[in-house]
XYZ file of C-alpha atoms in Angstrom:
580
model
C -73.777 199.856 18.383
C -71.089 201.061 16.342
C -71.745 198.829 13.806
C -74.946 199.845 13.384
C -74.028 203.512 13.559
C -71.804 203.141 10.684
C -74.181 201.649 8.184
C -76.728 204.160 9.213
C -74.222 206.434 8.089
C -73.665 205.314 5.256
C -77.247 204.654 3.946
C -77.583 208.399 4.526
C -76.722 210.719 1.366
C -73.563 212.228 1.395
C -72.375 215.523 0.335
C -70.619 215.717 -3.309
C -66.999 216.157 -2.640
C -64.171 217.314 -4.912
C -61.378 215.377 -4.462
C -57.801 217.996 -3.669
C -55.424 215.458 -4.980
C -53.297 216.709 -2.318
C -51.796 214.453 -0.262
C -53.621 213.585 3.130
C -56.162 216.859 3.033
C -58.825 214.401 1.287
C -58.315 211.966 4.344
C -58.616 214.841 6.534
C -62.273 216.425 4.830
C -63.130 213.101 4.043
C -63.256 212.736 0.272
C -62.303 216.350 -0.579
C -63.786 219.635 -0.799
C -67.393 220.863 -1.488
C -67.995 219.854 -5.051
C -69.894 223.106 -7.134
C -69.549 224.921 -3.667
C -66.566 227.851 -2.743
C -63.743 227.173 0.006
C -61.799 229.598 1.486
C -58.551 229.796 2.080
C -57.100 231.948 4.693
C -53.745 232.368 6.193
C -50.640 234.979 6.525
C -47.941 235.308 3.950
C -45.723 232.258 3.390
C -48.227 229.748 4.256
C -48.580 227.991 0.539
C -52.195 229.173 0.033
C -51.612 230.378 -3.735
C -49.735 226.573 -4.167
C -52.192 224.489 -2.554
C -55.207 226.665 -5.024
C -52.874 225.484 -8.067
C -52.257 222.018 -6.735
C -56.161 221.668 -6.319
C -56.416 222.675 -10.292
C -53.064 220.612 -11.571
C -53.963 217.841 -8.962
C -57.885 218.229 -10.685
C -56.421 217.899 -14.317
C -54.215 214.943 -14.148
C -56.104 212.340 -11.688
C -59.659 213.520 -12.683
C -59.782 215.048 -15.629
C -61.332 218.072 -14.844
C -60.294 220.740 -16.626
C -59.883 224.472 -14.617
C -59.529 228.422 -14.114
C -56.835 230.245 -12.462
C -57.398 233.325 -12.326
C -54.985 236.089 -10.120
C -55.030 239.375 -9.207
C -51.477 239.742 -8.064
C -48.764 237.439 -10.409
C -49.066 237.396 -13.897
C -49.488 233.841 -15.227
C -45.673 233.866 -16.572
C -44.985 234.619 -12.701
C -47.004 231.530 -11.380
C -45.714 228.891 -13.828
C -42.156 229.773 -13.030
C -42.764 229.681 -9.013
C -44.362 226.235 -9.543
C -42.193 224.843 -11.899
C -39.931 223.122 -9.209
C -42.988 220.829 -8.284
C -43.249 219.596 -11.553
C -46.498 221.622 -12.651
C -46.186 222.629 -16.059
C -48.674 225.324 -16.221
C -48.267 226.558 -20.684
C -48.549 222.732 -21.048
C -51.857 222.201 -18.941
C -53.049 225.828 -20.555
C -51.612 224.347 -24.512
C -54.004 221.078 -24.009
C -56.901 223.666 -23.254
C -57.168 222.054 -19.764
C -55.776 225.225 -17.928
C -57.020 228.464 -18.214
C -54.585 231.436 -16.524
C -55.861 234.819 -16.481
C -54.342 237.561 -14.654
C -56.282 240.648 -13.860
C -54.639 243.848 -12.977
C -56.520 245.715 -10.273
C -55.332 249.368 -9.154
C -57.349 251.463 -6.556
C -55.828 254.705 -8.705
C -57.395 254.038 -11.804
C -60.759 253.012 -10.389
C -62.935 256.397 -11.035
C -66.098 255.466 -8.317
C -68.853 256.317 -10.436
C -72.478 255.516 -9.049
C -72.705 252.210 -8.049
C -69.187 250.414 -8.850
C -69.878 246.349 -8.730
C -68.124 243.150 -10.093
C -70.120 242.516 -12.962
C -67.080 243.067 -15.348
C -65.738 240.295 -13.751
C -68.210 238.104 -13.438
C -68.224 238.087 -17.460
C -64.466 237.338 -17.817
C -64.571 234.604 -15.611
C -67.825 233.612 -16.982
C -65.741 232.936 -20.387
C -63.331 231.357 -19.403
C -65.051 228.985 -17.415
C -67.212 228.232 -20.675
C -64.167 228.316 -22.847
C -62.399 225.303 -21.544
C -65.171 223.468 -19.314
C -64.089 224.276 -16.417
C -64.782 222.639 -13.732
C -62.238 224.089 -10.716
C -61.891 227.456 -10.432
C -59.182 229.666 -8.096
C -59.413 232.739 -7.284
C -56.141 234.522 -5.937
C -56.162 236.807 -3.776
C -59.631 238.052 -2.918
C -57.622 241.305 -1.035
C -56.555 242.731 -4.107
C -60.113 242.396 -5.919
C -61.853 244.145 -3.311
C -59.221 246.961 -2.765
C -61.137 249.116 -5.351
C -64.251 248.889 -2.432
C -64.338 251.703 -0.169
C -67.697 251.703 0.893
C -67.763 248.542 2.896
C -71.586 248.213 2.701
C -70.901 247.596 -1.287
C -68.122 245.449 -0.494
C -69.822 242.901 1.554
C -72.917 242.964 -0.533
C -70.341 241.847 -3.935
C -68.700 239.470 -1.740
C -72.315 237.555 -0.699
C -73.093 238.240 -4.908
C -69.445 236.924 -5.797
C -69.663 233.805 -4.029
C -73.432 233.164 -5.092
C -72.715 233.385 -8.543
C -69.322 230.845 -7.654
C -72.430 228.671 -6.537
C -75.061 229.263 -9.319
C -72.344 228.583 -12.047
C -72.061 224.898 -10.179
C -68.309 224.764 -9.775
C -65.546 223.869 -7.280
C -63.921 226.870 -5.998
C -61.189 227.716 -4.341
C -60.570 231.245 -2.930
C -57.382 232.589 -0.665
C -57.655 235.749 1.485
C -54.994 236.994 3.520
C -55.619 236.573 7.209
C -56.674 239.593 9.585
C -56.235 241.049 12.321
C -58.546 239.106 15.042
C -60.150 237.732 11.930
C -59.611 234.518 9.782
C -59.933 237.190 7.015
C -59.184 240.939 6.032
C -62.861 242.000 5.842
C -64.032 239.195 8.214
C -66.924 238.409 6.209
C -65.325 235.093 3.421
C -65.180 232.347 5.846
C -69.276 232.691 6.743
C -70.513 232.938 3.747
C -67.759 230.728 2.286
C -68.744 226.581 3.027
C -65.550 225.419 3.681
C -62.718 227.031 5.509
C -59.455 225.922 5.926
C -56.900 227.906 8.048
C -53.198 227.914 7.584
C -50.593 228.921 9.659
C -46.844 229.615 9.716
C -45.767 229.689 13.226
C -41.599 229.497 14.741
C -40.881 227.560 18.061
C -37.951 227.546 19.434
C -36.252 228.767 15.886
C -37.784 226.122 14.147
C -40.289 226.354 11.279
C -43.766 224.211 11.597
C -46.745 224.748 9.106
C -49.967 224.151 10.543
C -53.647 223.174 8.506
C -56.915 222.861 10.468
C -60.491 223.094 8.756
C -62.366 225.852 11.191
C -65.834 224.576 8.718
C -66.960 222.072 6.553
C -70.810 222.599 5.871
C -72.941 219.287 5.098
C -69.991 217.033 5.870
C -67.985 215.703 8.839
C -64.310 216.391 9.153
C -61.205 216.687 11.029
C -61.199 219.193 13.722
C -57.247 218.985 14.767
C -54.534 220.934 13.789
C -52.346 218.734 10.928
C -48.738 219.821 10.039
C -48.347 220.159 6.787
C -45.228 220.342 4.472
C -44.161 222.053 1.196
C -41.784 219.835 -0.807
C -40.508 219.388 -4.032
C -43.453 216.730 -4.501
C -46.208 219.793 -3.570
C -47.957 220.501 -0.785
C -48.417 217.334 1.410
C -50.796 217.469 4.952
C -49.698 214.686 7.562
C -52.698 213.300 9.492
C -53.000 210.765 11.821
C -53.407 207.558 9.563
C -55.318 204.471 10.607
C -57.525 206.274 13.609
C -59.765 203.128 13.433
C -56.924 200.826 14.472
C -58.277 198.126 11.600
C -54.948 197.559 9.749
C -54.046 194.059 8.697
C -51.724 192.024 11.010
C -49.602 189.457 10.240
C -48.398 186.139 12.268
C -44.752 186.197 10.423
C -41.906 186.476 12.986
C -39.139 188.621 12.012
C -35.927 187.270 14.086
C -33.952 189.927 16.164
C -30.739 188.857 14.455
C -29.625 188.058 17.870
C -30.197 183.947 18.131
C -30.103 183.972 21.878
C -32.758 186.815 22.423
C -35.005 184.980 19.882
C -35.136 182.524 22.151
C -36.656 185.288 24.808
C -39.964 185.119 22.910
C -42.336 182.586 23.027
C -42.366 182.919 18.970
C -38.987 183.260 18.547
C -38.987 187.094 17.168
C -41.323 189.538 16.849
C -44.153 190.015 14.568
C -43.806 191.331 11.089
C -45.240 194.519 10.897
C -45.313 195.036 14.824
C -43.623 197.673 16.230
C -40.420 197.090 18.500
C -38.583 199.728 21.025
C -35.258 199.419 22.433
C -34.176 201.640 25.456
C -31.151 202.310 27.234
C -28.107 203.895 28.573
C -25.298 205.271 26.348
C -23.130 202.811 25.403
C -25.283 200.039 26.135
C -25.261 198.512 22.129
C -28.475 199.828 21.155
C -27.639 200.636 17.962
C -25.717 197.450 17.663
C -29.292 195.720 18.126
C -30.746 197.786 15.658
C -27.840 196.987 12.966
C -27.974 193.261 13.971
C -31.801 193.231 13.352
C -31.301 195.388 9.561
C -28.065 192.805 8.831
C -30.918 189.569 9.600
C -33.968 191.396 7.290
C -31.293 192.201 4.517
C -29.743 188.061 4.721
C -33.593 186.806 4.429
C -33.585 189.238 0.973
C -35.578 191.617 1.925
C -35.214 195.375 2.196
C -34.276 197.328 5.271
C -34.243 201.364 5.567
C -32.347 202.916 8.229
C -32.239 206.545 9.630
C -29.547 207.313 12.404
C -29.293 210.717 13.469
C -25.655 210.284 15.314
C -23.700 208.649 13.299
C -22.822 209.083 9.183
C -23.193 206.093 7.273
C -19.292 205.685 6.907
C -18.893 205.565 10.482
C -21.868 203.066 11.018
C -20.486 201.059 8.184
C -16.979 201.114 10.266
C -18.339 200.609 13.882
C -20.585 197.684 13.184
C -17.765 196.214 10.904
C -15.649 195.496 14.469
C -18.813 193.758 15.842
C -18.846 191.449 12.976
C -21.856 193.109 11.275
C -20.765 193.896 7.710
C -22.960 196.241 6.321
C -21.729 197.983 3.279
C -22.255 194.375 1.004
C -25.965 194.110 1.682
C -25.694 198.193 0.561
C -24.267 197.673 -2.404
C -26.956 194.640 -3.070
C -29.472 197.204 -2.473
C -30.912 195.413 0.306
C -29.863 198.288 3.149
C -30.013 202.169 2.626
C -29.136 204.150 5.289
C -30.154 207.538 5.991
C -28.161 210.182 8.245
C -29.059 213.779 9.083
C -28.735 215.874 12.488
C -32.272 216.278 13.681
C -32.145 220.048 14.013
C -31.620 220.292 10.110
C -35.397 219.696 9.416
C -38.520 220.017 11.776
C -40.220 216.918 12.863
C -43.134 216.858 9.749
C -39.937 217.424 7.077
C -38.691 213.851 9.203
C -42.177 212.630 8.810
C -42.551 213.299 5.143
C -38.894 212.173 4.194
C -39.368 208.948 5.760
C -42.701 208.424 4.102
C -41.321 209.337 0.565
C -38.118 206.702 1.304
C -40.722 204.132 2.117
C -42.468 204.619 -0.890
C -39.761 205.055 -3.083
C -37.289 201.630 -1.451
C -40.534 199.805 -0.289
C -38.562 198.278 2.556
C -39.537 195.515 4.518
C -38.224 196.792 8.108
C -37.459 200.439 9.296
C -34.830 201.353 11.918
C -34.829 204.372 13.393
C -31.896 204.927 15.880
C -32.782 207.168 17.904
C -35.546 208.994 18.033
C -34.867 210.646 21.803
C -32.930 213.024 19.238
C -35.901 214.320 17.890
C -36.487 215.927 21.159
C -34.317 219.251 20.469
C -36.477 219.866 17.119
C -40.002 219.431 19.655
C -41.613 218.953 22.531
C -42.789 215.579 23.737
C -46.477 215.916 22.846
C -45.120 217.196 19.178
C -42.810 213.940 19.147
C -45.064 211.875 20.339
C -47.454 213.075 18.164
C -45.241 212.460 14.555
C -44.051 208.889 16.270
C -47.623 207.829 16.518
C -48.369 208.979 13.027
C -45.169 207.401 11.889
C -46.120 203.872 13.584
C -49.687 203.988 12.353
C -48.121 204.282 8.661
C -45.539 202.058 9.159
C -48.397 199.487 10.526
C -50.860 200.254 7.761
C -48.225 199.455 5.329
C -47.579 196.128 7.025
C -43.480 197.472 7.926
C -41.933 195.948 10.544
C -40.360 199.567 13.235
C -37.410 198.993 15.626
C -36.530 202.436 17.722
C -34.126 202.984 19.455
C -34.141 205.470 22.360
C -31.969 207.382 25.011
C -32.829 206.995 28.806
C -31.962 210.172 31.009
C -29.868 208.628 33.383
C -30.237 211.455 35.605
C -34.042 210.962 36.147
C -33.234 206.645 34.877
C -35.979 207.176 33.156
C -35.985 207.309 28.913
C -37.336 210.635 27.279
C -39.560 208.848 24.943
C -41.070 206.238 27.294
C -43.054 206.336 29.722
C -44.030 210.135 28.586
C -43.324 209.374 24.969
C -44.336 205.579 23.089
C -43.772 202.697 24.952
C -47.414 202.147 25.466
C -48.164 202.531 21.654
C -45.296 199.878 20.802
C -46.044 196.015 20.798
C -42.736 195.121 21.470
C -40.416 196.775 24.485
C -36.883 195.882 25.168
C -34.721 197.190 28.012
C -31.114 197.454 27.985
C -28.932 198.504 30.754
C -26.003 199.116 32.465
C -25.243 196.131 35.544
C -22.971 198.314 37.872
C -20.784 195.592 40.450
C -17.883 195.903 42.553
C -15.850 198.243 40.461
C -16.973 197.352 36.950
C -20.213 198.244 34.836
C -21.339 195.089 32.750
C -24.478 195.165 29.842
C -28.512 193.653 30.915
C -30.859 192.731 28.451
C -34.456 191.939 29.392
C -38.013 191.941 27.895
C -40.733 194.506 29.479
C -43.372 193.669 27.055
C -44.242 191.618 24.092
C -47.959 192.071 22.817
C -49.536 188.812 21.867
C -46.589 186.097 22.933
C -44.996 184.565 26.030
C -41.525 185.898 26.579
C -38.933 185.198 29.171
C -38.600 187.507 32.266
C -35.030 187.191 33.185
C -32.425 189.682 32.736
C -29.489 188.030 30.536
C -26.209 189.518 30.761
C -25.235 190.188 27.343
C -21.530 190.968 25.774
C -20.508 192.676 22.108
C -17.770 190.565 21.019
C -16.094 190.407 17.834
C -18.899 187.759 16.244
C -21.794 190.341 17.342
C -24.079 190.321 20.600
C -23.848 187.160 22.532
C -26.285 186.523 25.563
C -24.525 184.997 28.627
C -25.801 182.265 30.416
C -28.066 182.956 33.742
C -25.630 182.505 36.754
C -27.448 182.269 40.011
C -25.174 183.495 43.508
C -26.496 183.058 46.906
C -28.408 187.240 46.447
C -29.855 185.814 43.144
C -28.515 186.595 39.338
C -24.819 187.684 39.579
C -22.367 189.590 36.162
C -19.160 190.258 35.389
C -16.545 189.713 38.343
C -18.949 188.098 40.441
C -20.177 185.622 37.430
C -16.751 184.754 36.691
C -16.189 184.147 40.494
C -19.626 182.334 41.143
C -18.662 180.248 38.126
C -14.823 179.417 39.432
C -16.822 178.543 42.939
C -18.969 176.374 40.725
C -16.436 174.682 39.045
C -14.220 174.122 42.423
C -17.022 172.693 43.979
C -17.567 170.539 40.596
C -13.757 169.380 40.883
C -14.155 168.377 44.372
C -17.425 166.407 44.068
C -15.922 164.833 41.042
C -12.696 164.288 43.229
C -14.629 162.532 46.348
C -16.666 160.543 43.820
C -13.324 159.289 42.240
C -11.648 158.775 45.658
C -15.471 156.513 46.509
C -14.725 154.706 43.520
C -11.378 154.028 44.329
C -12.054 153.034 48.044
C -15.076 150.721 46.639
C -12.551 148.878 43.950
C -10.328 148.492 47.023
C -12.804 146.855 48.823
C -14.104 144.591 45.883
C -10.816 143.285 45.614
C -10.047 142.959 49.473
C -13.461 140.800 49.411
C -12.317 138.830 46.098
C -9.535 137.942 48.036
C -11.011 136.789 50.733
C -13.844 135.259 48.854
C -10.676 133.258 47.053
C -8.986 132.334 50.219
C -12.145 131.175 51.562
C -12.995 128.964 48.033
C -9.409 127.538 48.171
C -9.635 126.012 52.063
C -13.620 124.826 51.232
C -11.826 123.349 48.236
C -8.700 121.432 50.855
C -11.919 120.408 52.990
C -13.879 119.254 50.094
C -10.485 117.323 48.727
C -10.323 115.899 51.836
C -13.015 114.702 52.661
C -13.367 113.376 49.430
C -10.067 111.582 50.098
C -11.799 109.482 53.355
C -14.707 108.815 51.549
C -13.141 107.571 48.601
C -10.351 105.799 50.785
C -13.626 104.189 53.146
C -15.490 103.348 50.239
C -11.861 101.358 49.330
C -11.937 99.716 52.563
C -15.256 98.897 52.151
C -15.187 97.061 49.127
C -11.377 95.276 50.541
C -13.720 94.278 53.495
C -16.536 93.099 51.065
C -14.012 91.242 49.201
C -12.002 89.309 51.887
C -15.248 88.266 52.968
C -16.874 86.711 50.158
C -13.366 85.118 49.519
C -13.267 83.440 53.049
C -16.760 82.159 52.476
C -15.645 80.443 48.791
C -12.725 78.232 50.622
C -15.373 77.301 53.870
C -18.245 76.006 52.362
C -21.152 75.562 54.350
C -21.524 71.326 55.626
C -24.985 69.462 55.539
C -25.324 66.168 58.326
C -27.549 63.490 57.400
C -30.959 62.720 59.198
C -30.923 60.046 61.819
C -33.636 57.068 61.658
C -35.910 58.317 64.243
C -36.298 61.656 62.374
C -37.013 59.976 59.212
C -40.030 57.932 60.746
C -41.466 61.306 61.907
């Protein structure tokens, strides 16, 4: 169904759009604004309207070649090129190339003599010419207040408004108009933003001492469109809006496995890391090495040559450097290989957007491979936890989109043991959620490590008692007690038990042994006893046999010898037997 929604929508015509230039506003309208149509503009002092008009025109020039007006009724065109020259917009270049066209025009409620009908028409010629003189095809128009301050009679001012912002139309070109906000009204005369066809409200608002600009688009005629309210920053790159990226959830994803630096908790997952370009959160106790984790996971990106980009809002980088160097995790050589760059700044210095857009220019400036961000339960003094949570998911979903592999690190309130920026806060937007925490026992507190969640791969559900020795984080073996898993004091006594009860198995199988080889040789004895009398008896009775069979043959002998010396005798037959 969606499927076919979409290409529905997009066999449909679509509205010509003007493309701002300015960073995330065209994701937010969708392509830009109204091309040959007016926008408005509206908003109280300090909100960046008259820079986000001249963006739209410099922005216009140099990625679409379309040449533009400027013209103001309250700074003189010296004025605005030296407020925007900070940003890089060189204004008496733009205007030397005939691309730019600044005209100021001075209008003074004193020296208007109302005379009849008093109407614009005067303007409409100068602004005529100089659209015609250059091409134009952008034109700003700053402030509309101080135009229509000559307008008493506020039937004639409406009607030259309606006639102003036809002839914008008529002449076909993309403008841009800022009014001061009202009171009750998005404008001062409260008639711009409906006869205007796109309106785009700004606001400068302080919570809590701190600063936040706010941009939401109230209409957008003939075009769908972003109905939230975006923060939006003013920094030495321009003017730069910070929407949620990737609302359709169809990045890329990647089956690389970053490893955790930590050998032993690799082995936790079925993979043997976590996904590059997945997004990984680490909670915990103070003092309960979660930045330790985070350093050991930069230290394994940087040794497989790729690029890491850390922010830590606790610690400077010379005391990071120092701390991780007594946990074996020398830092400051994959710096100077310009593998790691570390970031450190107290949250409270900037509001959560100036966070937002700093990270995003380091990423696009150091195009790292892995971001660490330890922690961001700091961020909680500069907002609330919808605000938070609302830059965090914006700062995943760019991180994601640009295929970055996130670790966080965060804080858990050990007075409700429960983290900050958890359950209320990320966790469920993370793929990858790692618990670490303190294993109180009988008068000592020892470290746990264990795995809540791990989107897309088998991992282990144990919790492994870790330790931070000298060569880094080392995972201790599972040691089972008669409760179930035992740490520290009890470990090392379960263990001793163990190995007592080893030694004494090992000691009755070697006393067994002993008591078996005595016996062997008891019945080799015997079995030799008994071999040497069978052997007498056997000697013996050979003897009679072979002193019979000697008897025998003397007997045998004598005999035949006695019956050589008597010869048998043979009578002769008498004569009556021979006449037989």
């Amino acid at each position: 169904m969606q499927e076919y929604s979409s290409s529905v929508a997009s066999s449909l015509p679509q509205l010509p759009k003007a493309p701002t230039g300015i960073e995330g506003l065209d994701e937010i309208t969708e392509g830009g604004l109204p091309k040959g149509r007016p926008t408005l503009i509206c908003g109280s002092a300090g909100c960046g309207k008259t820079l986000m008009g001249i963006e739209f025109l410099v922005r216009g020039i140099q990625d679409y070649n379309e040449p533009g007006v400027l013209m103001a009724f309250e700074e003189t065109g010296d004025e605005l090129a030296a407020n925007v020259a900070s940003l890089g917009f060189d204004l008496k270049d733009l205007q030397a190339r005939k691309m730019l066209r600044v005209d100021h025009v001075h209008v003074d409620r004193s020296e208007i003599e109302e005379t009849g009908e008093y109407d614009l028409e005067g303007l409409f010629i100068r602004l005529g010419h100089a659209i015609d003189s250059i091409g134009a095809k952008r034109v700003v128009l700053d402030t509309i207040e101080a135009l229509f301050s000559g307008f008493p009679n506020q039937a004639v001012l409406r009607s030259e408004i309606r006639r102003l912002f036809r002839w914008l139309k008529d002449k076909g070109v993309t403008t841009v108009i800022t009014a001061e906000r009202g009171d009750g009204t998005l404008t001062r005369q409260g008639l711009e933003e409906y006869v205007s066809d796109c309106v785009i409200l700004l606001d400068n608002r302080v919570i809590d001492q701190i600063t936040t600009r706010r941009l939401r688009i109230v209409k957008y005629r003939g075009s769908t469109h972003g109905t939230n309210e975006y923060p939006y920053l003013i920094s030495e790159d321009g003017i730069a809006v910070l929407p949620v990226t990737s609302l359709r959830l169809d990045h890329e994803v990647s089956d690389e496995v970053d490893s955790s630096g930590v050998p032993a908790l690799d082995e936790m997952f079925g993979r043997r890391g976590f996904y590059h370009g997945s997004s990984v959160l680490i909670t915990g106790t103070a003092g309960t090495a979660k930045t330790t984790l985070g350093a050991a996971f930069a230290q394994e990106v940087c040794k497989q040559g790729k690029r890491c980009l850390m922010f830590v809002f606790e610690e400077s980088p010379q005391q990071l450097i120092r701390n991780m160097r007594s946990v074996g995790i020398d830092l400051q050589p994959l710096i100077e290989q310009g593998l790691l760059r570390i970031e450190a700044s107290r949250p409270t210095v900037n509001g959560l957007e100036r966070h937002l857009v700093t990270i995003h220019r380091l990423v696009r400036e150091f195009k790292p491979s892995a971001v660490v961000i330890d922690p961001i339960s700091n961020l909680i003094s500069v907002g609330n936890i919808n605000e938070v949570r609302s830059m965090l998911t914006r700062l995943i979903d760019y991180l994601k989109v640009n295929n970055i592999t996130a670790l966080f690190t965060a804080l858990i309130n050990t007075r409700y043991n429960q983290s900050e920026m958890t359950e209320e806060g990320v966790s469920s937007l993370v793929d990858t959620w790692i618990s670490v925490r303190d294993l109180e026992g009988i008068g000592e507190r020892n470290r746990g490590l264990s795995i809540l969640k791990s989107r897309g791969m088998a991992h282990s559900n144990q919790v492994r008692e870790f330790v931070v020795t000298e060569r880094g984080v080392e995972l201790l073996d599972v040691v089972v007690g008669p409760t179930g898993i035992v740490t520290g004091a009890s470990r090392l006594t379960q263990q001793l038990q163990q190995h007592a009860q080893a030694l004494a198995a090992q000691q009755e199988t070697d006393r067994r042994d002993r008591e078996l080889e005595r016996r062997r040789r008891v019945l080799e004895a015997n079995i030799a006893n008994l071999r040497t009398e069978f052997e007498s008896v056997e000697e013996e009775l050979r003897q009679i046999n072979t002193e019979e069979q000697n008897r025998q043959q003397t007997l045998s002998s004598g005999n035949e010898r006695i019956a050589a010396a008597n010869p048998p005798r043979y009578n002769a037959p008498s004569a009556g037997e021979n006449n037989k």
